[in-house]
Structure formats: C-alpha cells, structure tokens
C-alpha cells in the first residue's frame, strides 16, 4: 500500500461500510474502551522524547497556543481512521498527509534538518501510539496477550495509510519492543519536550472552567494515569517518580477508572464518530 494510495476502486461497498478495521477487529475494541483516553495522553508524552519529532510539533502546530484544538484534531483523526468508512478515512488521511508535506525545520540540539513526513518520524509517532494504547488496554484487561499481537498487526494498516513502508512497521509485540530498544539512544528531554509534558499534565484552562466544573481534577486524574503508565525508562529519562509500586498502583487505578466510566451512558463516553461507526455497521448487519 505504501506509495500507492488506495481509492474507492479498490474495495467493495461492504468493505467501505466496515472501514479499514471493522467491528470484529481488536482495534475497534481498544479504541472504543474508556482507557483509550489514558493511552492517548501516554502516547503524547512518549512522542515528546524524540527531539526531532518534538521539534516538529513545537515549530509547526498550534499545541502551545491551542492545546485543546490539537488534542481534538488528533482524536478525530484516529476515530475517523478507525470507525469511519474507508472513504471517510481516506479523506482524513489526505488532509493530514497534505499538511505534513508542507512542514519541516531544523532541530537545534541535533542539527538535523527534517520534514514532518520523514518516514522515521512518522514511524516513531505510530509506534508510540500503538504501544501506549495497547499498554493501557492490556493493563485494564481489555485484550489478552494473543489479541495484543493482533492489535499491533492490525495497526500496520494505519501506518501504511499515513505513508510508512509496511516492511518497516512492527507487526507484533516483540517487534515493537525491539523497535523501542533500537531508538532509545536517540531520545532525550529537550526544553520543548519539557514544555509539552507540562502542557499535557497541567493544561491551561479558563478560570471559570476551573472554578465551576470538575475539569481540572478530572484531567489531573487522567494525566496522572498517563504518566504512571509510561515505561520505567521513559519516566527515568524525564526524571519522574518511579517507585517500585508505580506499575502495580497504575494498573489498579486504571481498572477503577475504567469501571467508573463504563457506568456512564454511551453518549457520554463515545465520540459521535465512534457511535456512528457502531450504528452504521449494526444497521448493515
């Protein structure tokens, strides 16, 4: 698929209706679960550790000025890619790839000139997302070990769509671990990364939101779980607390977090894009 974008001529109407993954995939289960939000924040924290990838975000996005806008756009993209029709997913992919082609810069600490769509940078972002979403899903009991490998393999499709050669994309949990072992010597906490972590953990909120809504403590819980579930090596790199009980406590907290959110109505915990995907596929069935 890399280098040749799929089009509506490549699939049937039924395949278009089911999307690139479909309701029987592990991907749908992972991305529709309440702990998905924790995994999304964990991915952002992890992605910031790559100095060049982080420079691309700091230099070319609205994260600093409008962090909520960027978080919303990212969530909408992943939701559309996962739960949308294939046509809807490809429209989202074309928008993102078109934006990436125009962006780049030179990262100061490494001196590397780059484009945002450099394959190794896209692969880093992809692997951080897959590792993070899978880690919290496994901790919360959403997937089994066998299903974990299926999830990583299914996500190769997402990597190909954004422009990464499938041969370079980890397709199993073991291959994903090998990738992180290989890339870890390149990682560091730059000033831009430190700022990004601060924005994720304590994002700016209007004063009335902080005073009149539970947004600040709710976000604090979410961000704390994201930090606690980071790999131990990432927490050490960021000089974050890493007590021996951190992983155990984080897993227990995830279970409690998930249980609480599952008690909410579907409309309160699933985005309109996700609900539309379930409704569309259920109607077809």
mmCIF file of C-alpha atoms in Angstrom, residues 9-273:
data_model
loop_
_atom_site.group_PDB
_atom_site.id
_atom_site.type_symbol
_atom_site.label_atom_id
_atom_site.label_comp_id
_atom_site.label_asym_id
_atom_site.label_seq_id
_atom_site.Cartn_x
_atom_site.Cartn_y
_atom_site.Cartn_z
ATOM 1 C CA UNK A 9 -11.992 1.485 -6.816
ATOM 2 C CA UNK A 10 -10.008 -0.879 -4.585
ATOM 3 C CA UNK A 11 -12.850 -2.050 -2.354
ATOM 4 C CA UNK A 12 -16.493 -3.099 -2.393
ATOM 5 C CA UNK A 13 -19.358 -1.138 -0.869
ATOM 6 C CA UNK A 14 -19.418 -3.600 2.016
ATOM 7 C CA UNK A 15 -15.703 -3.112 2.685
ATOM 8 C CA UNK A 16 -16.214 0.637 2.586
ATOM 9 C CA UNK A 17 -19.057 0.352 5.115
ATOM 10 C CA UNK A 18 -16.964 -1.703 7.528
ATOM 11 C CA UNK A 19 -13.946 0.592 7.273
ATOM 12 C CA UNK A 20 -10.304 -0.455 7.338
ATOM 13 C CA UNK A 21 -10.679 -2.472 10.556
ATOM 14 C CA UNK A 22 -14.292 -3.397 11.213
ATOM 15 C CA UNK A 23 -16.291 -4.271 14.339
ATOM 16 C CA UNK A 24 -14.659 -7.699 14.696
ATOM 17 C CA UNK A 25 -11.171 -6.211 14.993
ATOM 18 C CA UNK A 26 -9.173 -5.819 18.169
ATOM 19 C CA UNK A 27 -8.618 -2.216 17.075
ATOM 20 C CA UNK A 28 -12.304 -1.349 17.491
ATOM 21 C CA UNK A 29 -12.343 -2.827 20.984
ATOM 22 C CA UNK A 30 -9.195 -0.996 22.084
ATOM 23 C CA UNK A 31 -10.146 2.363 20.571
ATOM 24 C CA UNK A 32 -13.710 2.318 21.947
ATOM 25 C CA UNK A 33 -12.712 1.484 25.509
ATOM 26 C CA UNK A 34 -12.638 4.183 28.223
ATOM 27 C CA UNK A 35 -8.918 3.638 28.913
ATOM 28 C CA UNK A 36 -8.209 4.753 25.331
ATOM 29 C CA UNK A 37 -8.088 8.345 26.603
ATOM 30 C CA UNK A 38 -5.293 7.450 29.029
ATOM 31 C CA UNK A 39 -3.372 5.750 26.237
ATOM 32 C CA UNK A 40 -3.742 8.797 24.019
ATOM 33 C CA UNK A 41 -2.139 11.078 26.600
ATOM 34 C CA UNK A 42 0.569 8.500 27.310
ATOM 35 C CA UNK A 43 1.365 8.495 23.588
ATOM 36 C CA UNK A 44 1.772 12.290 23.528
ATOM 37 C CA UNK A 45 4.162 12.168 26.491
ATOM 38 C CA UNK A 46 6.189 9.388 24.897
ATOM 39 C CA UNK A 47 6.315 11.052 21.476
ATOM 40 C CA UNK A 48 7.810 14.194 23.047
ATOM 41 C CA UNK A 49 11.001 12.287 23.932
ATOM 42 C CA UNK A 50 12.178 12.208 20.310
ATOM 43 C CA UNK A 51 13.912 15.591 19.864
ATOM 44 C CA UNK A 52 13.237 15.912 16.134
ATOM 45 C CA UNK A 53 9.630 14.747 16.309
ATOM 46 C CA UNK A 54 9.058 17.094 19.242
ATOM 47 C CA UNK A 55 10.570 19.991 17.319
ATOM 48 C CA UNK A 56 8.135 19.285 14.507
ATOM 49 C CA UNK A 57 5.232 19.625 16.920
ATOM 50 C CA UNK A 58 6.603 22.714 18.686
ATOM 51 C CA UNK A 59 7.526 24.501 15.457
ATOM 52 C CA UNK A 60 4.605 23.630 13.229
ATOM 53 C CA UNK A 61 1.484 23.026 15.320
ATOM 54 C CA UNK A 62 -0.901 25.079 17.415
ATOM 55 C CA UNK A 63 -0.208 22.969 20.511
ATOM 56 C CA UNK A 64 1.158 25.822 22.610
ATOM 57 C CA UNK A 65 -1.490 28.370 21.632
ATOM 58 C CA UNK A 66 -4.449 25.977 21.390
ATOM 59 C CA UNK A 67 -3.663 22.649 23.069
ATOM 60 C CA UNK A 68 -7.315 21.624 23.174
ATOM 61 C CA UNK A 69 -7.671 22.220 19.450
ATOM 62 C CA UNK A 70 -4.719 19.963 18.659
ATOM 63 C CA UNK A 71 -5.874 17.223 21.023
ATOM 64 C CA UNK A 72 -9.329 17.336 19.442
ATOM 65 C CA UNK A 73 -7.938 17.143 15.912
ATOM 66 C CA UNK A 74 -5.730 14.190 16.784
ATOM 67 C CA UNK A 75 -8.604 12.330 18.438
ATOM 68 C CA UNK A 76 -10.899 12.995 15.490
ATOM 69 C CA UNK A 77 -8.292 11.711 13.044
ATOM 70 C CA UNK A 78 -7.778 8.420 14.918
ATOM 71 C CA UNK A 79 -11.530 7.985 15.417
ATOM 72 C CA UNK A 80 -12.219 8.549 11.723
ATOM 73 C CA UNK A 81 -9.432 6.232 10.617
ATOM 74 C CA UNK A 82 -10.727 3.536 12.964
ATOM 75 C CA UNK A 83 -14.514 3.855 12.868
ATOM 76 C CA UNK A 84 -15.224 5.777 9.679
ATOM 77 C CA UNK A 85 -15.936 4.318 6.263
ATOM 78 C CA UNK A 86 -12.924 3.805 4.053
ATOM 79 C CA UNK A 87 -13.861 6.903 2.062
ATOM 80 C CA UNK A 88 -14.078 8.978 5.242
ATOM 81 C CA UNK A 89 -10.773 7.576 6.482
ATOM 82 C CA UNK A 90 -9.018 8.374 3.208
ATOM 83 C CA UNK A 91 -10.282 11.966 3.263
ATOM 84 C CA UNK A 92 -8.789 12.357 6.738
ATOM 85 C CA UNK A 93 -5.519 10.741 5.618
ATOM 86 C CA UNK A 94 -5.232 13.048 2.596
ATOM 87 C CA UNK A 95 -5.708 16.120 4.800
ATOM 88 C CA UNK A 96 -3.002 15.032 7.234
ATOM 89 C CA UNK A 97 -0.530 13.958 4.552
ATOM 90 C CA UNK A 98 -1.086 17.199 2.662
ATOM 91 C CA UNK A 99 -0.333 19.189 5.812
ATOM 92 C CA UNK A 100 2.761 17.131 6.633
ATOM 93 C CA UNK A 101 4.282 17.713 3.195
ATOM 94 C CA UNK A 102 4.442 21.445 3.820
ATOM 95 C CA UNK A 103 6.072 21.341 7.248
ATOM 96 C CA UNK A 104 9.645 20.919 8.457
ATOM 97 C CA UNK A 105 12.544 22.640 10.128
ATOM 98 C CA UNK A 106 15.957 22.149 11.730
ATOM 99 C CA UNK A 107 16.147 20.769 15.275
ATOM 100 C CA UNK A 108 18.711 22.718 17.310
ATOM 101 C CA UNK A 109 20.101 20.059 19.659
ATOM 102 C CA UNK A 110 20.793 17.548 16.879
ATOM 103 C CA UNK A 111 21.255 19.969 13.972
ATOM 104 C CA UNK A 112 19.057 17.738 11.841
ATOM 105 C CA UNK A 113 17.055 19.251 9.025
ATOM 106 C CA UNK A 114 13.823 17.330 8.603
ATOM 107 C CA UNK A 115 10.369 17.199 7.123
ATOM 108 C CA UNK A 116 7.457 16.243 9.318
ATOM 109 C CA UNK A 117 6.662 13.358 6.970
ATOM 110 C CA UNK A 118 10.149 11.807 7.179
ATOM 111 C CA UNK A 119 9.471 8.055 7.459
ATOM 112 C CA UNK A 120 11.401 7.574 10.715
ATOM 113 C CA UNK A 121 9.454 10.385 12.398
ATOM 114 C CA UNK A 122 6.114 9.018 11.215
ATOM 115 C CA UNK A 123 7.173 5.574 12.458
ATOM 116 C CA UNK A 124 8.088 6.963 15.879
ATOM 117 C CA UNK A 125 4.704 8.627 16.272
ATOM 118 C CA UNK A 126 2.944 5.461 15.107
ATOM 119 C CA UNK A 127 4.835 3.153 17.469
ATOM 120 C CA UNK A 128 4.287 5.450 20.460
ATOM 121 C CA UNK A 129 0.567 5.460 19.771
ATOM 122 C CA UNK A 130 0.314 1.692 19.305
ATOM 123 C CA UNK A 131 2.461 0.932 22.348
ATOM 124 C CA UNK A 132 0.529 3.351 24.554
ATOM 125 C CA UNK A 133 -2.974 2.326 23.542
ATOM 126 C CA UNK A 134 -2.054 -1.340 23.821
ATOM 127 C CA UNK A 135 -0.296 -0.972 27.169
ATOM 128 C CA UNK A 136 -3.276 0.575 28.939
ATOM 129 C CA UNK A 137 -5.675 -1.870 27.262
ATOM 130 C CA UNK A 138 -3.650 -4.848 28.473
ATOM 131 C CA UNK A 139 -3.352 -3.442 31.981
ATOM 132 C CA UNK A 140 -7.113 -2.887 32.138
ATOM 133 C CA UNK A 141 -7.908 -6.391 30.903
ATOM 134 C CA UNK A 142 -9.386 -5.222 27.583
ATOM 135 C CA UNK A 143 -7.239 -7.582 25.479
ATOM 136 C CA UNK A 144 -5.415 -10.857 26.000
ATOM 137 C CA UNK A 145 -1.759 -11.476 25.133
ATOM 138 C CA UNK A 146 -2.742 -13.184 21.876
ATOM 139 C CA UNK A 147 -5.021 -10.295 20.961
ATOM 140 C CA UNK A 148 -2.190 -7.877 21.707
ATOM 141 C CA UNK A 149 -0.229 -9.259 18.764
ATOM 142 C CA UNK A 150 -3.334 -8.992 16.590
ATOM 143 C CA UNK A 151 -3.723 -5.335 17.519
ATOM 144 C CA UNK A 152 -0.127 -4.464 16.617
ATOM 145 C CA UNK A 153 -0.511 -6.314 13.294
ATOM 146 C CA UNK A 154 -3.809 -4.577 12.502
ATOM 147 C CA UNK A 155 -2.218 -1.195 13.082
ATOM 148 C CA UNK A 156 0.258 -1.752 10.246
ATOM 149 C CA UNK A 157 -2.617 -0.607 8.015
ATOM 150 C CA UNK A 158 -2.778 2.743 9.813
ATOM 151 C CA UNK A 159 0.970 3.170 9.375
ATOM 152 C CA UNK A 160 0.806 2.404 5.659
ATOM 153 C CA UNK A 161 -2.025 4.866 5.121
ATOM 154 C CA UNK A 162 -0.029 7.713 6.636
ATOM 155 C CA UNK A 163 2.949 6.913 4.402
ATOM 156 C CA UNK A 164 5.204 4.363 6.139
ATOM 157 C CA UNK A 165 6.549 1.294 4.339
ATOM 158 C CA UNK A 166 4.875 -1.775 5.826
ATOM 159 C CA UNK A 167 8.203 -3.617 5.927
ATOM 160 C CA UNK A 168 9.468 -1.087 8.491
ATOM 161 C CA UNK A 169 6.450 -1.285 10.815
ATOM 162 C CA UNK A 170 6.458 -3.615 13.858
ATOM 163 C CA UNK A 171 3.721 -6.223 13.452
ATOM 164 C CA UNK A 172 3.930 -7.933 16.858
ATOM 165 C CA UNK A 173 4.501 -7.042 20.498
ATOM 166 C CA UNK A 174 8.021 -8.476 20.321
ATOM 167 C CA UNK A 175 8.845 -6.464 17.194
ATOM 168 C CA UNK A 176 7.524 -3.323 18.875
ATOM 169 C CA UNK A 177 9.838 -3.893 21.854
ATOM 170 C CA UNK A 178 12.798 -4.363 19.505
ATOM 171 C CA UNK A 179 11.950 -1.054 17.821
ATOM 172 C CA UNK A 180 11.974 0.876 21.112
ATOM 173 C CA UNK A 181 15.252 -0.749 22.160
ATOM 174 C CA UNK A 182 16.773 0.423 18.891
ATOM 175 C CA UNK A 183 15.532 4.007 19.066
ATOM 176 C CA UNK A 184 16.053 4.704 22.785
ATOM 177 C CA UNK A 185 19.643 6.058 22.396
ATOM 178 C CA UNK A 186 18.192 8.893 20.272
ATOM 179 C CA UNK A 187 15.730 10.017 22.924
ATOM 180 C CA UNK A 188 16.133 12.915 25.326
ATOM 181 C CA UNK A 189 14.100 15.538 27.149
ATOM 182 C CA UNK A 190 14.642 18.817 25.316
ATOM 183 C CA UNK A 191 13.229 22.121 26.594
ATOM 184 C CA UNK A 192 10.430 21.710 24.038
ATOM 185 C CA UNK A 193 9.658 18.252 25.401
ATOM 186 C CA UNK A 194 9.598 19.558 28.948
ATOM 187 C CA UNK A 195 7.143 22.266 27.909
ATOM 188 C CA UNK A 196 4.972 19.717 26.138
ATOM 189 C CA UNK A 197 4.861 17.473 29.196
ATOM 190 C CA UNK A 198 3.870 20.465 31.314
ATOM 191 C CA UNK A 199 1.081 21.355 28.889
ATOM 192 C CA UNK A 200 -0.232 17.790 28.878
ATOM 193 C CA UNK A 201 -0.136 17.342 32.642
ATOM 194 C CA UNK A 202 -1.345 20.838 33.615
ATOM 195 C CA UNK A 203 -3.034 22.319 30.536
ATOM 196 C CA UNK A 204 -4.266 25.912 30.560
ATOM 197 C CA UNK A 205 -7.982 26.223 31.322
ATOM 198 C CA UNK A 206 -10.248 29.261 31.549
ATOM 199 C CA UNK A 207 -10.717 30.310 35.143
ATOM 200 C CA UNK A 208 -14.487 29.770 35.026
ATOM 201 C CA UNK A 209 -13.923 26.184 33.850
ATOM 202 C CA UNK A 210 -11.615 25.500 36.764
ATOM 203 C CA UNK A 211 -13.992 27.078 39.288
ATOM 204 C CA UNK A 212 -17.371 25.903 38.031
ATOM 205 C CA UNK A 213 -16.643 22.457 36.575
ATOM 206 C CA UNK A 214 -14.730 19.340 37.662
ATOM 207 C CA UNK A 215 -12.493 19.635 34.597
ATOM 208 C CA UNK A 216 -9.240 20.305 36.467
ATOM 209 C CA UNK A 217 -9.406 17.368 38.922
ATOM 210 C CA UNK A 218 -10.781 15.091 36.182
ATOM 211 C CA UNK A 219 -7.917 15.982 33.873
ATOM 212 C CA UNK A 220 -5.468 15.599 36.748
ATOM 213 C CA UNK A 221 -6.599 12.004 37.228
ATOM 214 C CA UNK A 222 -6.290 11.287 33.517
ATOM 215 C CA UNK A 223 -2.838 12.874 33.231
ATOM 216 C CA UNK A 224 -1.565 11.155 36.380
ATOM 217 C CA UNK A 225 -2.553 7.776 34.942
ATOM 218 C CA UNK A 226 -0.840 8.618 31.648
ATOM 219 C CA UNK A 227 2.395 9.497 33.464
ATOM 220 C CA UNK A 228 2.238 6.454 35.749
ATOM 221 C CA UNK A 229 1.798 4.064 32.827
ATOM 222 C CA UNK A 230 4.821 5.351 30.904
ATOM 223 C CA UNK A 231 7.645 2.805 30.570
ATOM 224 C CA UNK A 232 10.050 2.938 33.510
ATOM 225 C CA UNK A 233 12.873 4.022 31.188
ATOM 226 C CA UNK A 234 10.778 6.962 29.945
ATOM 227 C CA UNK A 235 9.968 8.072 33.488
ATOM 228 C CA UNK A 236 13.663 7.916 34.383
ATOM 229 C CA UNK A 237 14.552 9.909 31.284
ATOM 230 C CA UNK A 238 12.093 12.591 32.326
ATOM 231 C CA UNK A 239 13.209 12.498 35.989
ATOM 232 C CA UNK A 240 9.718 11.468 37.024
ATOM 233 C CA UNK A 241 8.873 9.470 40.157
ATOM 234 C CA UNK A 242 9.385 5.758 39.611
ATOM 235 C CA UNK A 243 8.599 3.969 42.835
ATOM 236 C CA UNK A 244 8.550 0.191 42.864
ATOM 237 C CA UNK A 245 4.777 0.216 43.298
ATOM 238 C CA UNK A 246 4.122 2.622 40.433
ATOM 239 C CA UNK A 247 3.213 -0.008 37.834
ATOM 240 C CA UNK A 248 1.044 -2.019 40.209
ATOM 241 C CA UNK A 249 -0.724 1.061 41.503
ATOM 242 C CA UNK A 250 -1.219 2.415 37.983
ATOM 243 C CA UNK A 251 -2.807 -0.847 36.847
ATOM 244 C CA UNK A 252 -5.180 -0.871 39.812
ATOM 245 C CA UNK A 253 -6.080 2.770 39.172
ATOM 246 C CA UNK A 254 -6.773 2.000 35.504
ATOM 247 C CA UNK A 255 -9.204 -0.740 36.479
ATOM 248 C CA UNK A 256 -11.022 1.685 38.789
ATOM 249 C CA UNK A 257 -11.004 4.447 36.155
ATOM 250 C CA UNK A 258 -12.418 2.093 33.519
ATOM 251 C CA UNK A 259 -15.102 0.749 35.832
ATOM 252 C CA UNK A 260 -16.274 4.242 36.668
ATOM 253 C CA UNK A 261 -16.502 5.367 33.036
ATOM 254 C CA UNK A 262 -18.254 2.196 31.880
ATOM 255 C CA UNK A 263 -21.105 3.180 34.190
ATOM 256 C CA UNK A 264 -21.702 6.342 32.126
ATOM 257 C CA UNK A 265 -24.166 6.402 29.203
ATOM 258 C CA UNK A 266 -22.663 5.559 25.833
ATOM 259 C CA UNK A 267 -23.220 9.093 24.537
ATOM 260 C CA UNK A 268 -21.114 10.459 27.387
ATOM 261 C CA UNK A 269 -18.053 8.291 26.763
ATOM 262 C CA UNK A 270 -18.000 7.690 22.996
ATOM 263 C CA UNK A 271 -17.470 10.398 20.403
ATOM 264 C CA UNK A 272 -20.071 10.952 17.655
ATOM 265 C CA UNK A 273 -17.636 9.397 15.146
#
